[in-house]
Amino acid sequence: MSDRLILEETETMTLFREEERLVLDVSKPPVRLLDLLALLRRHGTSGPSTERLRELANVGGVENLEIGAGRDLAVPSLQIVDGGLEATLSLPPGFDDEEALRKLFAARGVVYGLDGEALARALERSRSGQAVRDVVVARGLEPRHGEDGWVEHLKRRPTGKPTMTESGEVDFYSLDLVVEVQRGEALAIRHEAKPPREGKTVTGQTLAGRSGRTPRLSYGRGAEMEGDRLVASVDGRLVWKGERLSVEPLLIVGGAVGPETGNIVYDGPVLVRGDVREGYSVTSGGDIDIQGGIERAVVRSGGSISVRFGIVGKGGALVEAEGDILARFVQEAEVRCSLLKVNEYVLRSKIHARRGVLVEGSRGVIMASQIEAAAHVNARSVRVMRWGDTAITVTGVSRLELFQRCQALGREIVEADDELLVLSSSIRTLTEKGFHLQARKHLAEFLAFEEAQEKRKEVLAGLKETLRNLRGDASFSVIDGVSGEISLRLKGVSCRVNDKARRVTLYYDPDEGQVRIAGGE
C-alpha cells in the first residue's frame, strides 16, 4: 500500500489514509458543513466535534481522524476511491466467505485491475482473527495526457543584448542585425503533439486523457511549409514579428560601397559585406547591417544600423537611424539615433540620442565628445583630453509617464491577445464548417491585428529597456570613473563628478527637484 491513499478528493478538500492515520484536509475553504459530514459518513468515521468541523468548514485546516470510528465491520466493505482508480477492501475478523466476496465485487462493478495477491493476503489476515481495513485490492489505469507540440527555431534572433562578465557587468554588445537566408533553407521545425493514452477505472470505465496542444507556427511572406518544416521561399532577410516569421527582400552588397557600386539607395534592408568608403552613402528604408566599417561617409536608415568594425569618420561621417545604432566604436563622426550602443569607445564625436547612450563594454570609454541624450548616458569610463572637450547633456524625461505608458501598453497587449484568441477561434470554426471565404476575411483581419500587436510589444520592450537604464528623470552612470572635469547637465541642472568616484550614478530626482548621487566607491 502506498504511503498516502486518497479515499476521496474534491477541489476543496481531501480525505486520505497515511500509514495508520485517516486525515481530512480542507484546503480551499469555505465549504458546506453538510458536505463535510456526508464525506465522513461515506467513509465510516464521525470525525471531530461539530464545533471543530464548523471551524474546518469556515477557515480550513488539517485534522487527524480515527480510522474506522463508527465503521461497522460486521460485514465486508468494498469502496471505490481516488476517482475510480482504486478499490479498497475492509473485512471483519474471522471472515472466510469467498463466494460472498465475489458477489460484493460484482455488485460494486469492480472488474479491472484486480490484485489477487493483495486479496489473498487480506483474506488470510481476516481468517487469523484480525480486522482488515482499506487494503487496495484493485487498481485502475491512469490516463496519460498527450504532450504539447513545440516549435524548434533554427535561426537565432538578433537581440543587441550584452554579453555579461562573471561579475555581472557588460562585456560587449552583440552587433548582429540582419539574418540572411537562402531560398529553400529551413527556418523552423514544427514538432507535433503526442497523442494521449486512455485510462480505465476499476469498474471498467474509460478515462480520456487530455490531448496535447497543436503548436502554432506563424509565418508570412517569403516563407512556406514543407511538411513539418518552415522554409524560405525566397532569398532575403529573416524577420521576426513576435513569433511570426517572414522573409523580406534583402539588398546585398557583396563588398565595399565605393566606386564599383556607387551610392546605395534602397527601400528595404541592406547588408554590406565590406566598408562604406569615404565620399559614398547608403540610404535605406529598413535596417542596415555593415559587416565592415564606415569611413567619411553618410549612412541613413529608416530602421536600425549595425557597424561591426566601427565608424572612422575623419570629422565628416554622418550616421542617422530612426531606430538604434550599434557599433564597435565611434570616432570623429556625427551620430543621430534612438539608442546608441558602443562596445569600445566614442572619440571626438557628436552624439544625439532620442533615448539613451550605452558605452558600458569592458573597454568602453567616452573621450573628447559632445553627447546629448533624452533619458540616460551609461559609460564604463570618461576621459577628458583637454579642458572643455567633453560635454554630456541629458535633457530628461518623466519616469512616471514612462511607467504609466508601460502599464497602459501592457493592458492593451492583454486585451489584444484576448481579441486574437477570439479571431483565431472564429477562423478555425469557419474553416471546419467550410465557410472558407469568411475565414479568409477573418484571417486578413487577424494578420493586421497581429502586426499591430507586435508593434505594441516592440514599443513596450523599448520603454522597459529605457526604464532599466534610467534612474529618476535623467541619469548619468559611470563604472570606472571620470578622468578630468566634464561638463554635465541633468535636466537643466549643472553637475560635477569627482574624478575619483567609481560606480556612481547622478540622477535628477523629480520629487526633490535636484540632482542626487547614488553609489560611489
Coordinates of C-alpha atoms in Angstrom, one line a residue:
M1 CA 0.0 0.0 0.0
S2 CA 1.3 3.5 -0.9
D3 CA 2.3 5.9 1.8
R4 CA -0.8 8.1 1.1
L5 CA -4.0 6.5 0.0
I6 CA -6.5 9.1 -1.3
L7 CA -10.0 8.0 -0.3
E8 CA -11.9 10.9 -1.8
E9 CA -10.7 14.2 -3.3
T10 CA -12.6 17.3 -4.5
E11 CA -11.4 20.8 -5.4
T12 CA -11.9 22.0 -1.8
M13 CA -11.0 19.0 0.4
T14 CA -9.2 15.7 0.5
L15 CA -9.7 12.6 2.7
F16 CA -6.7 10.2 2.7
R17 CA -5.2 7.5 4.7
E18 CA -1.5 7.8 5.6
E19 CA 0.0 4.8 7.5
E20 CA -2.4 4.3 10.4
R21 CA -3.9 7.8 10.2
L22 CA -7.0 9.0 8.5
V23 CA -6.5 12.6 7.5
L24 CA -9.0 15.3 6.5
D25 CA -7.5 18.3 4.6
V26 CA -9.8 21.2 3.9
S27 CA -7.5 23.2 1.5
K28 CA -9.9 25.7 0.0
P29 CA -12.5 27.0 2.5
P30 CA -15.2 27.8 2.9
V31 CA -17.1 24.5 2.4
R32 CA -20.6 23.5 3.4
L33 CA -20.7 21.7 6.8
L34 CA -23.2 19.2 5.4
D35 CA -20.7 18.3 2.7
L36 CA -18.1 17.6 5.3
L37 CA -20.4 15.4 7.4
A38 CA -21.5 13.5 4.3
L39 CA -17.9 12.8 3.3
L40 CA -17.1 11.4 6.8
R41 CA -20.2 9.3 6.8
R42 CA -19.3 7.8 3.4
H43 CA -16.1 6.6 4.9
G44 CA -17.3 5.3 8.2
T45 CA -16.0 7.9 10.6
S46 CA -17.8 10.5 12.6
G47 CA -14.9 12.9 12.7
P48 CA -14.2 15.5 15.4
S49 CA -16.7 17.6 17.3
T50 CA -19.3 19.7 15.5
E51 CA -17.5 22.9 16.6
R52 CA -14.2 21.7 15.1
L53 CA -16.0 20.6 11.9
R54 CA -17.5 24.1 11.6
E55 CA -14.1 25.6 12.1
L56 CA -12.7 23.4 9.3
A57 CA -15.6 24.3 7.0
N58 CA -15.0 28.1 7.5
V59 CA -11.3 28.5 7.7
G60 CA -9.9 25.2 6.5
G61 CA -7.1 23.1 8.0
V62 CA -6.0 19.5 8.6
E63 CA -7.5 17.1 11.1
N64 CA -6.4 13.6 12.1
L65 CA -9.3 11.2 12.4
E66 CA -9.7 7.8 14.0
I67 CA -9.6 5.0 11.4
G68 CA -12.8 3.1 11.4
A69 CA -14.5 5.3 14.0
G70 CA -18.2 4.4 13.6
R71 CA -17.4 1.8 10.8
D72 CA -19.4 -1.3 11.0
L73 CA -17.0 -4.2 10.4
A74 CA -19.6 -6.9 10.9
V75 CA -19.7 -7.3 7.1
P76 CA -17.1 -6.8 4.4
S77 CA -16.9 -3.4 2.7
L78 CA -15.6 -2.6 -0.8
Q79 CA -15.1 1.1 -1.5
I80 CA -14.1 2.7 -4.8
V81 CA -11.8 5.7 -4.2
D82 CA -9.4 8.1 -5.9
G83 CA -11.8 8.9 -8.7
G84 CA -12.4 5.2 -9.5
L85 CA -8.7 4.4 -9.8
E86 CA -8.6 2.2 -6.7
A87 CA -10.8 -0.1 -4.8
T88 CA -10.2 -0.8 -1.1
L89 CA -11.4 -3.8 0.9
S90 CA -12.2 -3.9 4.7
L91 CA -13.0 -7.3 6.4
P92 CA -14.2 -8.1 9.9
P93 CA -12.1 -10.6 11.9
G94 CA -12.8 -14.2 11.1
F95 CA -14.3 -13.6 7.6
D96 CA -14.0 -16.7 5.3
D97 CA -16.7 -16.5 2.6
E98 CA -15.1 -16.2 -0.8
E99 CA -18.4 -16.5 -2.6
A100 CA -19.8 -13.5 -0.7
L101 CA -16.7 -11.5 -1.7
R102 CA -17.3 -12.4 -5.4
K103 CA -20.8 -11.2 -5.1
L104 CA -19.6 -8.0 -3.4
F105 CA -17.1 -7.3 -6.2
A106 CA -19.9 -8.0 -8.8
A107 CA -22.3 -5.7 -7.0
R108 CA -19.8 -2.9 -6.9
G109 CA -18.8 -3.5 -10.5
V110 CA -15.1 -3.9 -9.8
V111 CA -13.8 -5.8 -12.8
Y112 CA -10.5 -4.2 -13.8
G113 CA -7.0 -4.2 -12.3
L114 CA -7.7 -6.9 -9.6
D115 CA -4.8 -7.6 -7.3
G116 CA -5.2 -11.3 -6.5
E117 CA -2.2 -11.4 -4.2
A118 CA -3.5 -8.5 -2.1
L119 CA -6.9 -10.0 -1.9
A120 CA -5.5 -13.4 -0.7
R121 CA -3.4 -11.6 2.0
A122 CA -6.5 -9.7 3.2
L123 CA -8.5 -13.0 3.5
E124 CA -5.6 -14.7 5.3
R125 CA -5.3 -11.9 7.8
S126 CA -9.1 -11.9 8.4
R127 CA -9.1 -15.7 8.9
S128 CA -6.4 -15.3 11.5
G129 CA -8.8 -13.1 13.5
Q130 CA -7.5 -9.7 12.6
A131 CA -9.6 -6.8 11.2
V132 CA -8.6 -5.7 7.7
R133 CA -9.1 -2.0 6.8
D134 CA -8.8 -0.2 3.5
V135 CA -6.5 -2.7 1.7
V136 CA -6.1 -1.8 -2.0
V137 CA -7.3 -4.8 -4.0
A138 CA -7.8 -3.3 -7.4
R139 CA -6.0 -0.5 -9.3
G140 CA -7.2 1.3 -12.5
L141 CA -5.0 2.7 -15.2
E142 CA -4.5 6.5 -15.0
P143 CA -4.8 8.3 -18.3
R144 CA -1.6 9.7 -19.8
H145 CA -2.2 13.2 -21.1
G146 CA -0.8 14.0 -24.5
E147 CA 2.4 16.1 -24.8
D148 CA 2.1 19.5 -26.3
G149 CA 3.8 20.1 -29.6
W150 CA 6.5 22.7 -29.9
V151 CA 8.3 24.8 -32.5
E152 CA 12.1 24.4 -32.9
H153 CA 13.6 27.6 -34.3
L154 CA 16.7 27.0 -36.4
K155 CA 17.8 30.7 -36.6
R156 CA 19.0 32.8 -33.7
R157 CA 17.1 36.1 -33.4
P158 CA 19.3 39.2 -33.2
T159 CA 18.9 40.9 -29.8
G160 CA 21.5 43.6 -29.4
K161 CA 21.7 42.4 -25.8
P162 CA 25.0 42.5 -24.0
T163 CA 27.2 39.6 -23.1
M164 CA 27.9 39.7 -19.4
T165 CA 31.1 39.1 -17.5
E166 CA 31.2 36.7 -14.5
S167 CA 30.8 39.7 -12.2
G168 CA 27.6 40.7 -13.9
E169 CA 28.9 43.6 -15.9
V170 CA 28.6 44.3 -19.6
D171 CA 31.4 42.8 -21.6
F172 CA 30.2 43.7 -25.1
Y173 CA 27.0 44.1 -27.1
S174 CA 26.0 41.7 -29.9
L175 CA 26.2 43.7 -33.2
D176 CA 24.2 41.2 -35.3
L177 CA 21.3 42.8 -37.0
V178 CA 20.5 41.1 -40.3
V179 CA 20.0 37.3 -40.6
E180 CA 20.4 36.3 -44.2
V181 CA 18.7 33.2 -45.6
Q182 CA 18.6 31.4 -48.9
R183 CA 15.6 30.0 -50.8
G184 CA 14.8 26.5 -49.5
E185 CA 16.7 27.0 -46.3
A186 CA 14.9 25.6 -43.2
L187 CA 13.8 28.2 -40.7
A188 CA 11.9 26.2 -38.1
I189 CA 10.5 22.7 -37.5
R190 CA 7.1 22.0 -36.1
H191 CA 7.0 19.0 -33.7
E192 CA 3.5 17.7 -33.5
A193 CA 1.7 17.0 -30.2
K194 CA 1.9 13.4 -28.9
P195 CA -1.5 11.7 -28.5
P196 CA -2.9 10.8 -25.1
R197 CA -3.3 7.3 -23.7
E198 CA -6.7 6.3 -22.3
G199 CA -7.1 5.2 -18.8
K200 CA -9.6 2.9 -17.1
T201 CA -11.3 2.8 -13.7
V202 CA -11.6 -0.3 -11.6
T203 CA -15.2 -0.6 -12.8
G204 CA -14.0 -0.7 -16.5
Q205 CA -15.0 2.8 -17.4
T206 CA -12.7 4.6 -19.9
L207 CA -10.9 7.7 -18.7
A208 CA -9.9 10.1 -21.5
G209 CA -6.5 11.7 -21.5
R210 CA -6.2 15.4 -22.4
S211 CA -4.9 15.9 -25.9
G212 CA -1.7 17.8 -26.4
R213 CA -1.9 21.3 -27.9
T214 CA -1.0 21.6 -31.5
P215 CA 1.8 24.1 -31.9
R216 CA 1.2 27.3 -33.8
L217 CA 3.9 28.2 -36.3
S218 CA 3.0 31.6 -37.6
Y219 CA 4.6 32.8 -40.8
G220 CA 4.1 35.4 -43.5
R221 CA 5.5 36.3 -46.9
G222 CA 8.7 34.7 -48.1
A223 CA 8.1 31.5 -46.1
E224 CA 6.2 28.3 -46.7
M225 CA 5.6 25.0 -45.1
E226 CA 7.1 21.8 -46.5
G227 CA 5.8 19.0 -44.3
D228 CA 6.7 19.9 -40.7
R229 CA 9.5 22.3 -41.8
L230 CA 9.1 26.1 -42.5
V231 CA 11.5 27.1 -45.3
A232 CA 12.3 30.3 -47.1
S233 CA 10.6 30.6 -50.4
V234 CA 12.9 33.5 -51.5
D235 CA 16.4 34.7 -50.8
G236 CA 16.3 37.5 -48.3
R237 CA 16.4 38.6 -44.7
L238 CA 14.6 36.6 -41.9
V239 CA 12.3 38.9 -40.0
W240 CA 10.7 38.2 -36.6
K241 CA 7.4 40.0 -35.7
G242 CA 6.7 38.4 -32.4
E243 CA 6.7 34.7 -33.1
R244 CA 5.7 35.3 -36.8
L245 CA 8.5 34.6 -39.3
S246 CA 8.8 36.1 -42.7
V247 CA 11.5 36.6 -45.3
E248 CA 11.7 40.1 -46.9
P249 CA 13.8 41.1 -49.9
L250 CA 17.4 42.0 -48.9
L251 CA 19.8 44.1 -50.9
I252 CA 23.2 42.5 -50.5
V253 CA 26.3 44.5 -51.4
G254 CA 29.0 41.8 -51.9
G255 CA 31.9 44.0 -51.0
A256 CA 32.5 47.7 -50.2
V257 CA 30.3 50.6 -51.1
G258 CA 32.5 52.6 -53.3
P259 CA 33.4 53.4 -57.0
E260 CA 32.3 49.9 -58.1
T261 CA 28.8 50.3 -56.6
G262 CA 28.1 54.0 -56.4
N263 CA 25.8 55.3 -53.7
I264 CA 23.2 52.8 -52.5
V265 CA 19.5 53.8 -52.2
Y266 CA 17.0 51.0 -51.3
D267 CA 13.6 50.9 -49.6
G268 CA 14.2 47.7 -47.7
P269 CA 17.0 46.2 -45.5
V270 CA 20.6 46.4 -46.8
L271 CA 23.5 44.1 -46.0
V272 CA 27.0 45.4 -46.8
R273 CA 29.7 42.8 -46.6
G274 CA 32.5 45.4 -46.7
D275 CA 33.1 49.0 -45.7
V276 CA 31.2 52.2 -46.7
R277 CA 34.1 54.1 -48.3
E278 CA 34.8 57.8 -48.0
G279 CA 32.6 60.1 -50.1
Y280 CA 29.8 57.5 -50.6
S281 CA 26.4 56.9 -49.0
V282 CA 23.9 54.3 -48.1
T283 CA 20.2 55.2 -47.7
S284 CA 17.7 52.6 -46.7
G285 CA 14.1 52.4 -45.6
G286 CA 14.9 49.4 -43.4
D287 CA 17.8 48.1 -41.3
I288 CA 21.4 48.4 -42.5
D289 CA 24.0 45.8 -41.4
I290 CA 27.5 46.8 -42.3
Q291 CA 30.0 44.0 -41.7
G292 CA 32.9 46.3 -42.3
G293 CA 33.2 49.9 -41.1
I294 CA 32.1 53.4 -42.1
E295 CA 34.7 55.9 -43.3
R296 CA 34.0 59.6 -44.0
A297 CA 30.6 58.7 -45.5
V298 CA 26.8 59.1 -45.0
V299 CA 24.6 56.3 -43.8
R300 CA 20.8 56.8 -43.2
S301 CA 18.3 54.2 -42.1
G302 CA 14.6 54.1 -41.5
G303 CA 15.3 51.2 -39.1
S304 CA 18.4 50.4 -37.2
I305 CA 22.1 50.3 -38.1
S306 CA 24.8 47.9 -37.1
V307 CA 28.5 48.6 -37.8
R308 CA 30.7 45.6 -37.0
F309 CA 34.1 47.3 -37.2
G310 CA 33.1 50.8 -36.1
I311 CA 33.0 54.3 -37.6
V312 CA 36.1 56.2 -38.6
G313 CA 34.5 59.4 -39.8
K314 CA 37.6 61.7 -40.1
G315 CA 35.4 64.5 -39.0
G316 CA 32.9 64.2 -41.8
A317 CA 30.8 61.0 -41.3
L318 CA 27.1 61.3 -40.6
V319 CA 25.2 58.2 -39.4
E320 CA 21.5 58.5 -38.8
A321 CA 18.8 56.0 -37.8
E322 CA 15.2 56.1 -36.9
G323 CA 15.9 53.1 -34.6
D324 CA 19.1 52.1 -32.7
I325 CA 22.7 52.2 -33.8
L326 CA 25.1 49.5 -32.7
A327 CA 28.9 49.9 -33.3
R328 CA 32.2 48.6 -32.2
F329 CA 33.4 52.2 -31.8
V330 CA 32.6 55.8 -33.0
Q331 CA 35.4 58.1 -34.0
E332 CA 35.2 61.6 -35.4
A333 CA 31.6 61.3 -36.5
E334 CA 28.1 62.7 -36.0
V335 CA 25.6 60.1 -34.9
R336 CA 21.8 60.5 -34.5
C337 CA 19.5 57.7 -33.4
S338 CA 17.1 56.4 -30.7
L339 CA 19.5 54.4 -28.6
L340 CA 23.3 54.2 -29.2
K341 CA 25.2 51.1 -28.1
V342 CA 29.0 51.1 -28.4
N343 CA 31.4 48.4 -27.4
E344 CA 34.7 50.2 -27.2
Y345 CA 34.9 54.0 -27.4
V346 CA 33.3 57.3 -28.5
L347 CA 36.1 59.7 -29.6
R348 CA 35.8 63.3 -30.8
S349 CA 32.2 62.7 -31.9
K350 CA 28.8 64.4 -31.7
I351 CA 26.0 62.1 -30.4
H352 CA 22.3 62.9 -30.3
A353 CA 20.2 60.0 -28.9
R354 CA 16.4 60.3 -28.5
R355 CA 16.5 57.7 -25.7
G356 CA 20.0 57.0 -24.3
V357 CA 23.7 56.1 -24.8
L358 CA 25.3 52.9 -23.6
V359 CA 29.2 52.7 -23.7
E360 CA 29.5 50.1 -20.9
G361 CA 31.6 47.3 -22.6
S362 CA 34.7 46.1 -20.8
R363 CA 36.8 48.6 -22.8
G364 CA 34.1 51.3 -23.1
V365 CA 35.2 54.9 -22.8
I366 CA 33.9 58.3 -23.8
M367 CA 36.6 60.8 -24.8
A368 CA 36.5 64.4 -26.2
S369 CA 32.9 64.1 -27.3
Q370 CA 29.7 66.1 -27.2
I371 CA 26.8 63.8 -26.1
E372 CA 23.1 64.7 -25.8
A373 CA 20.5 62.1 -24.8
A374 CA 16.9 62.3 -23.6
A375 CA 17.0 59.8 -20.8
H376 CA 20.4 58.4 -19.8
V377 CA 24.1 58.1 -20.5
N378 CA 25.8 55.0 -19.1
A379 CA 29.6 54.6 -19.6
R380 CA 32.4 52.4 -18.4
S381 CA 34.6 55.5 -18.1
V382 CA 35.0 59.1 -19.3
R383 CA 38.4 60.7 -20.1
V384 CA 38.9 64.3 -20.7
M385 CA 41.8 65.0 -23.1
R386 CA 41.8 68.8 -22.5
W387 CA 39.6 71.2 -20.6
G388 CA 36.1 71.7 -22.1
D389 CA 36.4 69.0 -24.8
T390 CA 33.8 66.7 -23.2
A391 CA 30.2 67.6 -22.5
I392 CA 27.3 65.3 -21.6
T393 CA 23.7 66.6 -21.5
V394 CA 20.7 64.6 -20.5
T395 CA 17.6 66.7 -21.3
G396 CA 15.3 64.5 -19.2
V397 CA 12.1 62.6 -19.4
S398 CA 9.3 61.9 -17.0
R399 CA 10.0 58.4 -15.5
L400 CA 6.4 58.4 -14.1
E401 CA 4.9 59.0 -17.5
L402 CA 7.2 56.2 -19.0
F403 CA 6.0 53.8 -16.3
Q404 CA 2.4 54.8 -16.9
R405 CA 2.8 54.2 -20.6
C406 CA 4.3 50.8 -19.8
Q407 CA 1.2 49.9 -17.7
A408 CA -1.2 51.2 -20.4
L409 CA 0.5 49.3 -23.1
G410 CA 0.6 46.1 -21.0
R411 CA -3.2 46.3 -20.6
E412 CA -3.6 47.0 -24.3
I413 CA -1.5 43.9 -25.1
V414 CA -3.5 41.7 -22.8
E415 CA -6.8 42.9 -24.3
A416 CA -5.4 42.5 -27.8
D417 CA -4.2 38.9 -27.0
D418 CA -7.8 38.1 -26.0
E419 CA -9.1 39.5 -29.2
L420 CA -6.6 37.5 -31.2
L421 CA -7.7 34.3 -29.5
V422 CA -11.3 35.1 -30.4
L423 CA -10.4 35.8 -34.0
S424 CA -8.3 32.6 -34.2
S425 CA -11.2 30.5 -32.8
S426 CA -13.6 32.1 -35.3
I427 CA -11.2 31.3 -38.2
R428 CA -10.9 27.7 -37.1
T429 CA -14.7 27.3 -36.7
L430 CA -15.5 28.8 -40.1
T431 CA -12.8 26.6 -41.8
E432 CA -14.2 23.5 -40.1
K433 CA -17.7 24.4 -41.3
G434 CA -16.5 25.0 -44.9
F435 CA -17.0 28.8 -44.9
H436 CA -13.7 29.5 -46.5
L437 CA -14.5 32.9 -47.8
Q438 CA -15.5 34.3 -44.4
A439 CA -12.5 32.5 -42.9
R440 CA -10.1 34.3 -45.3
K441 CA -11.7 37.7 -44.4
H442 CA -11.2 37.0 -40.7
L443 CA -7.6 35.8 -41.5
A444 CA -6.8 39.2 -43.1
E445 CA -8.2 40.9 -40.0
F446 CA -6.2 38.6 -37.8
L447 CA -2.9 39.3 -39.6
A448 CA -3.4 43.0 -39.4
F449 CA -4.3 42.8 -35.8
E450 CA -1.3 40.6 -35.1
E451 CA 1.1 43.1 -36.8
A452 CA -0.3 45.9 -34.7
Q453 CA 0.1 43.8 -31.6
E454 CA 3.8 43.2 -32.4
K455 CA 4.4 46.9 -32.8
R456 CA 2.9 47.4 -29.3
K457 CA 5.2 44.8 -27.9
E458 CA 8.3 46.4 -29.6
V459 CA 7.3 49.8 -28.1
L460 CA 6.8 48.2 -24.7
A461 CA 10.2 46.5 -24.9
G462 CA 11.9 49.8 -25.7
L463 CA 10.2 51.6 -22.8
K464 CA 11.2 48.8 -20.4
E465 CA 14.8 49.0 -21.6
T466 CA 14.8 52.7 -21.1
L467 CA 13.4 52.3 -17.5
R468 CA 16.1 49.7 -16.7
N469 CA 18.9 52.0 -17.7
L470 CA 17.3 55.2 -16.2
R471 CA 17.2 56.5 -12.7
G472 CA 15.0 59.4 -11.8
D473 CA 14.0 61.6 -14.7
A474 CA 17.6 61.9 -16.1
S475 CA 20.7 60.0 -15.2
F476 CA 24.4 59.6 -15.8
S477 CA 26.2 56.4 -14.6
V478 CA 29.9 55.6 -14.8
I479 CA 31.6 52.4 -13.6
D480 CA 35.4 53.1 -13.7
G481 CA 35.2 56.8 -13.1
V482 CA 35.9 60.1 -14.8
S483 CA 39.4 61.4 -15.6
G484 CA 39.3 65.2 -15.7
E485 CA 36.5 67.6 -15.5
I486 CA 33.5 67.2 -17.7
S487 CA 30.5 69.5 -18.4
L488 CA 27.5 67.5 -17.2
R489 CA 23.9 68.7 -17.1
L490 CA 20.9 66.6 -16.0
K491 CA 17.5 68.1 -16.9
G492 CA 19.0 71.6 -16.9
V493 CA 21.0 71.2 -13.7
S494 CA 24.8 71.5 -13.9
C495 CA 26.7 68.8 -12.1
R496 CA 30.2 67.9 -11.1
V497 CA 31.6 64.4 -10.9
N498 CA 34.5 63.6 -8.6
D499 CA 37.3 62.2 -10.8
K500 CA 38.0 59.5 -8.2
A501 CA 34.4 58.3 -8.0
R502 CA 33.7 54.8 -9.2
R503 CA 30.4 53.0 -9.7
V504 CA 28.4 56.2 -9.3
T505 CA 25.1 57.4 -10.7
L506 CA 23.9 61.0 -10.7
Y507 CA 20.2 61.4 -11.3
Y508 CA 17.6 64.1 -11.3
D509 CA 15.0 63.4 -8.6
P510 CA 11.7 65.0 -9.7
D511 CA 10.3 64.9 -6.1
E512 CA 13.2 66.9 -4.7
G513 CA 13.8 69.0 -7.9
Q514 CA 17.5 68.4 -7.6
V515 CA 20.3 66.1 -8.7
R516 CA 21.2 63.3 -6.3
I517 CA 24.1 60.8 -6.1
A518 CA 23.8 57.1 -5.7
G519 CA 26.6 54.6 -5.1
G520 CA 30.2 55.6 -5.3
E521 CA 33.4 54.0 -4.1

